[in-house]
Amino acid sequence: PDDYVKYNSYLRSPSIDLGAVKANSIKLAFDSSFRMEKNQDFELHAAFDGAKPIVLMHLTSDDTTDSIAIVTYHGGKTEKKPTGEAKEADVDFPVNIDIPNPSGAKSMVITWAMLDADNDWWWAIDNVVVEGTLDGAAVEPGNKLSASWGAIKAAR
């Protein structure tokens, strides 16, 4: 890639089983590290039961400084205004976001996307945690419910 050719890169989770998870109860947390440059965007998507993905979060470059990203969160019908700036020096930029899983959804795929890139910069993610509510009980990793790629299931 260069100034004339752009590329898009996607990282998708395996399908996550939501069969017994209450609607609008999913929370996603992960650590994020990125190197921002103008004309490059990052997005976080969720798709339910194979439907068209929704954009949960959008990071875009600030028009005045390459190393600054403006973060805009989306969640269902509610859009929050940009909550601040994330700098490339923030190696662990934690992300916590509500995912509006619809009633009756049986599965979810999460996608991290780097869009319109024209250089060798990156977006790295780590420590991904997915939580939700099952049978009216709050999900707490370790004690009640644990999340793993492919399923949300009761811990024993």
Coordinates of N, CA and C in Angstrom, one line a residue:
P1 N 0.8 -1.2 0.0 CA 0.0 0.0 0.0 C 0.9 1.3 0.0
D2 N 0.3 2.3 -0.5 CA 1.0 3.6 -0.6 C 0.0 4.7 -0.7
D3 N 0.4 5.9 -1.1 CA -0.6 7.0 -1.3 C -1.6 6.7 -2.4
Y4 N -1.4 5.8 -3.3 CA -2.3 5.5 -4.4 C -3.1 4.3 -4.2
V5 N -2.7 3.4 -3.4 CA -3.4 2.1 -3.2 C -3.7 2.0 -1.7
K6 N -4.9 1.8 -1.3 CA -5.3 1.7 0.1 C -5.6 0.2 0.4
Y7 N -5.6 -0.2 1.6 CA -6.0 -1.5 2.0 C -6.9 -1.5 3.2
N8 N -7.7 -2.5 3.3 CA -8.6 -2.8 4.5 C -8.2 -4.1 5.1
S9 N -8.2 -4.1 6.4 CA -7.8 -5.3 7.1 C -8.9 -5.6 8.2
Y10 N -9.3 -6.9 8.3 CA -10.3 -7.3 9.2 C -9.9 -8.4 10.1
L11 N -10.2 -8.4 11.4 CA -10.0 -9.5 12.3 C -11.4 -9.8 12.9
R12 N -11.9 -11.0 12.6 CA -13.2 -11.4 13.1 C -13.1 -12.5 14.1
S13 N -14.0 -12.4 15.1 CA -14.1 -13.5 16.1 C -14.8 -14.7 15.5
P14 N -14.6 -15.9 16.1 CA -15.5 -17.0 15.7 C -16.9 -16.6 16.2
S15 N -17.9 -17.3 15.7 CA -19.3 -17.0 16.1 C -19.4 -17.3 17.6
I16 N -20.0 -16.4 18.3 CA -20.2 -16.5 19.7 C -21.7 -16.8 20.0
D17 N -22.0 -17.9 20.7 CA -23.3 -18.4 21.0 C -24.0 -17.4 22.0
L18 N -25.1 -16.9 21.6 CA -25.9 -16.0 22.5 C -27.3 -16.5 22.8
G19 N -27.5 -17.8 22.6 CA -28.8 -18.5 22.7 C -29.5 -18.2 24.0
A20 N -28.8 -18.1 25.1 CA -29.5 -17.9 26.4 C -29.2 -16.5 27.0
V21 N -28.7 -15.6 26.2 CA -28.3 -14.3 26.7 C -29.4 -13.2 26.6
K22 N -29.6 -12.5 27.6 CA -30.7 -11.5 27.6 C -30.3 -10.4 26.6
A23 N -31.4 -9.8 25.9 CA -31.2 -8.7 25.0 C -30.5 -7.5 25.6
N24 N -29.7 -6.8 24.8 CA -29.1 -5.6 25.2 C -28.3 -5.7 26.5
S25 N -27.6 -6.9 26.7 CA -26.8 -7.1 27.9 C -25.4 -7.4 27.7
I26 N -24.9 -7.4 26.4 CA -23.5 -7.8 26.1 C -22.6 -6.6 26.3
K27 N -21.5 -6.8 27.0 CA -20.5 -5.8 27.2 C -19.2 -6.4 26.7
L28 N -18.4 -5.6 25.9 CA -17.1 -6.0 25.4 C -16.1 -5.1 25.9
A29 N -15.0 -5.7 26.4 CA -13.8 -5.0 26.9 C -12.6 -5.6 26.2
F30 N -11.6 -4.7 25.8 CA -10.3 -5.1 25.3 C -9.3 -4.0 25.4
D31 N -8.1 -4.4 25.4 CA -7.0 -3.4 25.4 C -6.6 -3.1 23.9
S32 N -6.4 -1.9 23.6 CA -6.1 -1.5 22.2 C -4.8 -0.7 22.1
S33 N -4.1 -0.9 21.1 CA -2.9 -0.2 20.8 C -2.8 0.1 19.3
F34 N -2.6 1.3 18.9 CA -2.6 1.6 17.5 C -1.6 2.7 17.2
R35 N -1.3 2.8 15.9 CA -0.5 3.9 15.4 C -1.4 4.6 14.4
M36 N -1.8 5.8 14.6 CA -2.7 6.5 13.8 C -2.0 7.4 12.8
E37 N -2.6 7.5 11.6 CA -2.1 8.5 10.6 C -3.3 9.0 9.9
K38 N -3.3 10.2 9.3 CA -4.4 10.7 8.6 C -4.8 9.8 7.5
N39 N -6.1 9.9 7.2 CA -6.8 9.1 6.1 C -6.8 7.6 6.5
Q40 N -6.8 7.3 7.7 CA -6.9 5.9 8.1 C -7.9 5.8 9.2
D41 N -8.8 4.8 9.2 CA -9.9 4.7 10.2 C -9.8 3.3 10.8
F42 N -10.3 3.2 12.0 CA -10.5 1.9 12.7 C -12.0 1.8 13.0
E43 N -12.6 0.6 12.9 CA -14.0 0.4 13.3 C -14.1 -0.9 14.0
L44 N -15.1 -0.9 14.9 CA -15.5 -2.2 15.6 C -16.9 -2.4 15.2
H45 N -17.2 -3.7 14.8 CA -18.5 -4.1 14.3 C -19.0 -5.3 15.1
A46 N -20.3 -5.4 15.1 CA -21.0 -6.6 15.6 C -22.1 -7.0 14.6
A47 N -22.1 -8.3 14.3 CA -23.1 -8.9 13.4 C -23.9 -10.0 14.2
F48 N -25.2 -10.0 14.1 CA -26.0 -11.0 14.8 C -26.7 -11.9 13.8
D49 N -26.6 -13.2 14.0 CA -27.2 -14.2 13.1 C -27.0 -14.0 11.7
G50 N -25.8 -13.5 11.3 CA -25.4 -13.4 9.9 C -25.9 -12.1 9.2
A51 N -26.6 -11.3 10.0 CA -27.2 -10.0 9.4 C -26.0 -9.0 9.2
K52 N -26.4 -7.9 8.5 CA -25.4 -6.9 8.2 C -24.9 -6.3 9.6
P53 N -23.5 -6.1 9.6 CA -22.9 -5.7 10.9 C -23.4 -4.2 11.2
I54 N -23.3 -3.9 12.5 CA -23.5 -2.6 13.0 C -22.2 -2.0 13.5
V55 N -22.0 -0.7 13.3 CA -20.7 -0.1 13.8 C -20.9 0.3 15.2
L56 N -20.0 -0.3 16.1 CA -20.1 0.0 17.5 C -19.2 1.1 17.9
M57 N -18.1 1.3 17.2 CA -17.1 2.3 17.5 C -16.3 2.6 16.2
H58 N -16.0 3.9 16.1 CA -15.3 4.4 14.9 C -14.1 5.3 15.4
L59 N -12.9 5.0 15.0 CA -11.8 5.9 15.3 C -11.3 6.5 14.0
T60 N -11.1 7.8 14.0 CA -10.6 8.4 12.8 C -9.5 9.4 13.2
S61 N -8.7 9.7 12.2 CA -7.6 10.7 12.5 C -8.1 12.1 12.7
D62 N -7.4 12.8 13.6 CA -7.7 14.2 13.8 C -7.1 15.0 12.6
D63 N -7.8 16.0 12.1 CA -7.3 16.7 10.9 C -6.0 17.5 11.2
T64 N -5.7 17.7 12.4 CA -4.5 18.6 12.7 C -3.3 17.8 13.1
T65 N -3.4 16.6 13.6 CA -2.3 15.9 14.1 C -2.4 14.4 13.8
D66 N -1.3 13.9 13.1 CA -1.3 12.5 12.7 C -1.5 11.5 13.9
S67 N -0.9 11.8 15.0 CA -0.9 10.8 16.1 C -2.1 10.9 17.0
I68 N -3.1 11.6 16.6 CA -4.3 11.7 17.5 C -5.5 11.1 16.7
A69 N -6.3 10.3 17.5 CA -7.6 9.7 16.9 C -8.7 10.3 17.7
I70 N -9.8 10.5 17.0 CA -11.1 10.9 17.6 C -11.9 9.7 17.7
V71 N -12.4 9.3 18.9 CA -13.2 8.1 19.1 C -14.7 8.4 19.2
T72 N -15.5 7.8 18.4 CA -16.9 8.0 18.4 C -17.5 6.6 18.7
Y73 N -18.4 6.5 19.7 CA -19.0 5.2 20.1 C -20.4 5.2 19.6
H74 N -20.9 4.1 19.1 CA -22.3 3.9 18.7 C -22.8 2.7 19.5
G75 N -24.1 2.7 19.8 CA -24.7 1.6 20.6 C -26.2 1.6 20.4
G76 N -26.6 0.7 19.5 CA -28.0 0.7 19.3 C -28.5 2.0 18.7
K77 N -29.6 2.6 19.3 CA -30.1 3.8 18.9 C -29.4 5.1 19.5
T78 N -28.6 4.8 20.5 CA -27.9 5.9 21.2 C -26.5 6.1 20.6
E79 N -26.2 7.4 20.2 CA -24.8 7.7 19.7 C -24.2 8.7 20.7
K80 N -23.1 8.3 21.3 CA -22.4 9.2 22.2 C -21.4 10.1 21.4
K81 N -21.3 11.3 21.8 CA -20.3 12.2 21.1 C -18.9 11.7 21.4
P82 N -17.9 12.1 20.6 CA -16.6 11.7 20.9 C -16.2 12.0 22.3
T83 N -15.6 11.0 22.9 CA -15.3 11.0 24.4 C -13.9 11.5 24.7
G84 N -13.1 11.8 23.7 CA -11.7 12.2 23.9 C -10.8 11.8 22.8
E85 N -9.5 11.9 23.1 CA -8.5 11.6 22.1 C -7.7 10.4 22.6
A86 N -7.2 9.6 21.7 CA -6.4 8.5 22.0 C -5.0 8.7 21.3
K87 N -4.0 8.7 22.1 CA -2.7 9.0 21.5 C -1.9 7.7 21.3
E88 N -1.0 7.7 20.2 CA -0.3 6.5 19.9 C 0.6 6.1 21.1
A89 N 1.0 7.0 22.0 CA 1.8 6.6 23.1 C 1.0 5.8 24.2
D90 N -0.3 5.8 24.1 CA -1.1 5.0 25.0 C -1.1 3.6 24.5
V91 N -0.1 2.8 25.0 CA 0.0 1.4 24.6 C -1.2 0.6 25.0
D92 N -1.7 0.8 26.2 CA -3.0 0.1 26.6 C -4.1 1.1 26.7
F93 N -4.8 1.3 25.6 CA -5.9 2.2 25.5 C -7.1 1.3 25.7
P94 N -7.7 1.2 27.0 CA -8.8 0.3 27.2 C -10.1 0.7 26.6
V95 N -10.8 -0.3 26.0 CA -12.1 0.0 25.4 C -13.1 -0.8 26.1
N96 N -14.2 -0.2 26.6 CA -15.3 -0.9 27.2 C -16.6 -0.4 26.5
I97 N -17.3 -1.3 25.9 CA -18.4 -0.8 25.1 C -19.6 -1.8 25.2
D98 N -20.8 -1.2 25.3 CA -22.1 -2.0 25.3 C -22.4 -2.4 23.9
I99 N -22.8 -3.7 23.8 CA -23.2 -4.2 22.5 C -24.7 -4.4 22.5
P100 N -25.5 -3.8 21.7 CA -27.0 -3.9 21.7 C -27.4 -5.2 21.0
N101 N -27.2 -6.3 21.7 CA -27.7 -7.6 21.1 C -29.2 -7.6 21.1
P102 N -29.8 -7.9 19.9 CA -31.2 -7.9 19.8 C -31.9 -9.1 20.5
S103 N -33.1 -8.9 20.9 CA -33.9 -10.0 21.4 C -33.9 -11.2 20.4
G104 N -33.7 -12.4 20.9 CA -33.8 -13.5 20.1 C -32.5 -13.8 19.3
A105 N -31.5 -13.0 19.3 CA -30.3 -13.3 18.6 C -29.6 -14.5 19.1
K106 N -29.2 -15.4 18.2 CA -28.6 -16.7 18.6 C -27.1 -16.7 18.5
S107 N -26.5 -15.8 17.7 CA -25.1 -15.7 17.6 C -24.6 -14.3 17.2
M108 N -23.3 -14.1 17.5 CA -22.7 -12.8 17.3 C -21.3 -13.0 16.8
V109 N -20.9 -12.2 15.8 CA -19.5 -12.1 15.4 C -19.0 -10.7 15.6
I110 N -17.8 -10.5 16.2 CA -17.2 -9.2 16.4 C -16.1 -9.0 15.4
T111 N -16.0 -7.8 14.8 CA -15.0 -7.6 13.8 C -14.3 -6.3 14.1
W112 N -13.0 -6.3 14.1 CA -12.1 -5.2 14.2 C -11.6 -4.9 12.8
A113 N -11.8 -3.6 12.4 CA -11.4 -3.3 11.0 C -10.5 -2.1 10.9
M114 N -9.4 -2.2 10.2 CA -8.5 -1.1 9.8 C -8.8 -0.7 8.4
L115 N -9.3 0.5 8.1 CA -9.8 0.9 6.8 C -9.0 2.0 6.2
D116 N -8.9 1.9 4.9 CA -8.3 3.0 4.0 C -6.8 3.3 4.5
A117 N -6.1 2.2 4.9 CA -4.7 2.4 5.3 C -3.8 2.5 4.1
D118 N -2.7 3.2 4.3 CA -1.8 3.4 3.2 C -0.4 3.3 3.6
N119 N -0.1 2.6 4.8 CA 1.2 2.5 5.3 C 1.3 1.2 6.2
D120 N 2.3 1.2 7.0 CA 2.6 0.0 7.8 C 2.1 0.1 9.3
W121 N 1.2 1.1 9.5 CA 0.8 1.2 10.9 C -0.1 0.1 11.3
W122 N -0.5 0.0 12.6 CA -1.2 -1.1 13.1 C -2.3 -0.8 14.0
W123 N -3.2 -1.8 14.3 CA -4.1 -1.7 15.4 C -4.0 -3.1 16.1
A124 N -3.5 -3.1 17.3 CA -3.4 -4.4 18.0 C -4.4 -4.4 19.1
I125 N -5.0 -5.6 19.4 CA -6.0 -5.8 20.5 C -5.5 -6.9 21.3
D126 N -5.9 -6.9 22.6 CA -5.5 -7.9 23.6 C -6.5 -8.0 24.7
N127 N -6.5 -9.0 25.5 CA -7.3 -9.2 26.7 C -8.8 -8.9 26.4
V128 N -9.3 -9.6 25.4 CA -10.7 -9.5 25.0 C -11.6 -10.2 26.0
V129 N -12.6 -9.5 26.5 CA -13.6 -10.1 27.4 C -15.0 -9.7 26.9
V130 N -15.9 -10.8 26.8 CA -17.3 -10.6 26.5 C -18.1 -11.0 27.6
E131 N -19.0 -10.2 28.1 CA -19.9 -10.5 29.2 C -21.3 -10.2 28.8
G132 N -22.2 -10.8 29.5 CA -23.7 -10.6 29.2 C -24.5 -11.0 30.4
T133 N -25.8 -11.0 30.3 CA -26.7 -11.4 31.4 C -27.4 -12.7 30.9
L134 N -27.4 -13.7 31.8 CA -28.1 -15.0 31.5 C -29.1 -15.2 32.6
D135 N -30.3 -15.5 32.1 CA -31.4 -15.8 33.1 C -31.6 -14.8 34.2
G136 N -31.3 -13.5 33.8 CA -31.5 -12.4 34.8 C -30.4 -12.2 35.8
A137 N -29.3 -13.1 35.7 CA -28.2 -12.9 36.6 C -27.0 -12.3 35.9
A138 N -26.4 -11.3 36.5 CA -25.3 -10.6 35.9 C -24.1 -11.6 35.7
V139 N -23.5 -11.4 34.6 CA -22.3 -12.2 34.2 C -21.1 -11.7 34.9
E140 N -20.4 -12.5 35.6 CA -19.1 -12.1 36.2 C -18.1 -13.1 35.9
P141 N -17.1 -12.8 35.2 CA -16.1 -13.8 34.9 C -15.6 -14.6 36.1
G142 N -15.4 -15.9 36.0 CA -14.8 -16.6 37.0 C -15.8 -17.3 38.0
N143 N -16.9 -16.6 38.3 CA -17.8 -17.2 39.3 C -19.1 -17.6 38.7
K144 N -19.8 -16.8 37.8 CA -21.1 -17.2 37.4 C -21.1 -17.6 35.9
L145 N -20.4 -16.8 35.1 CA -20.4 -17.1 33.7 C -19.1 -16.7 33.1
S146 N -18.6 -17.4 32.2 CA -17.4 -17.1 31.5 C -17.5 -17.0 30.0
A147 N -16.8 -16.1 29.4 CA -16.8 -16.0 28.0 C -15.6 -16.6 27.4
S148 N -15.8 -17.3 26.3 CA -14.7 -17.8 25.5 C -15.0 -17.7 24.1
W149 N -14.0 -17.7 23.2 CA -14.3 -17.6 21.8 C -15.3 -18.7 21.4
G150 N -16.4 -18.4 20.8 CA -17.3 -19.4 20.3 C -18.5 -19.6 21.2
A151 N -18.5 -19.2 22.5 CA -19.6 -19.5 23.3 C -19.6 -18.7 24.6
I152 N -20.7 -18.4 25.1 CA -20.8 -17.8 26.4 C -21.5 -18.9 27.2
K153 N -20.9 -19.4 28.2 CA -21.5 -20.6 28.9 C -21.3 -20.5 30.4
A154 N -22.1 -21.3 31.1 CA -22.1 -21.2 32.6 C -20.8 -21.9 33.1
A155 N -20.1 -21.3 34.0 CA -18.9 -21.9 34.6 C -19.3 -22.9 35.7
R156 N -18.5 -23.9 35.9 CA -18.8 -24.9 36.9 C -17.9 -24.8 38.1

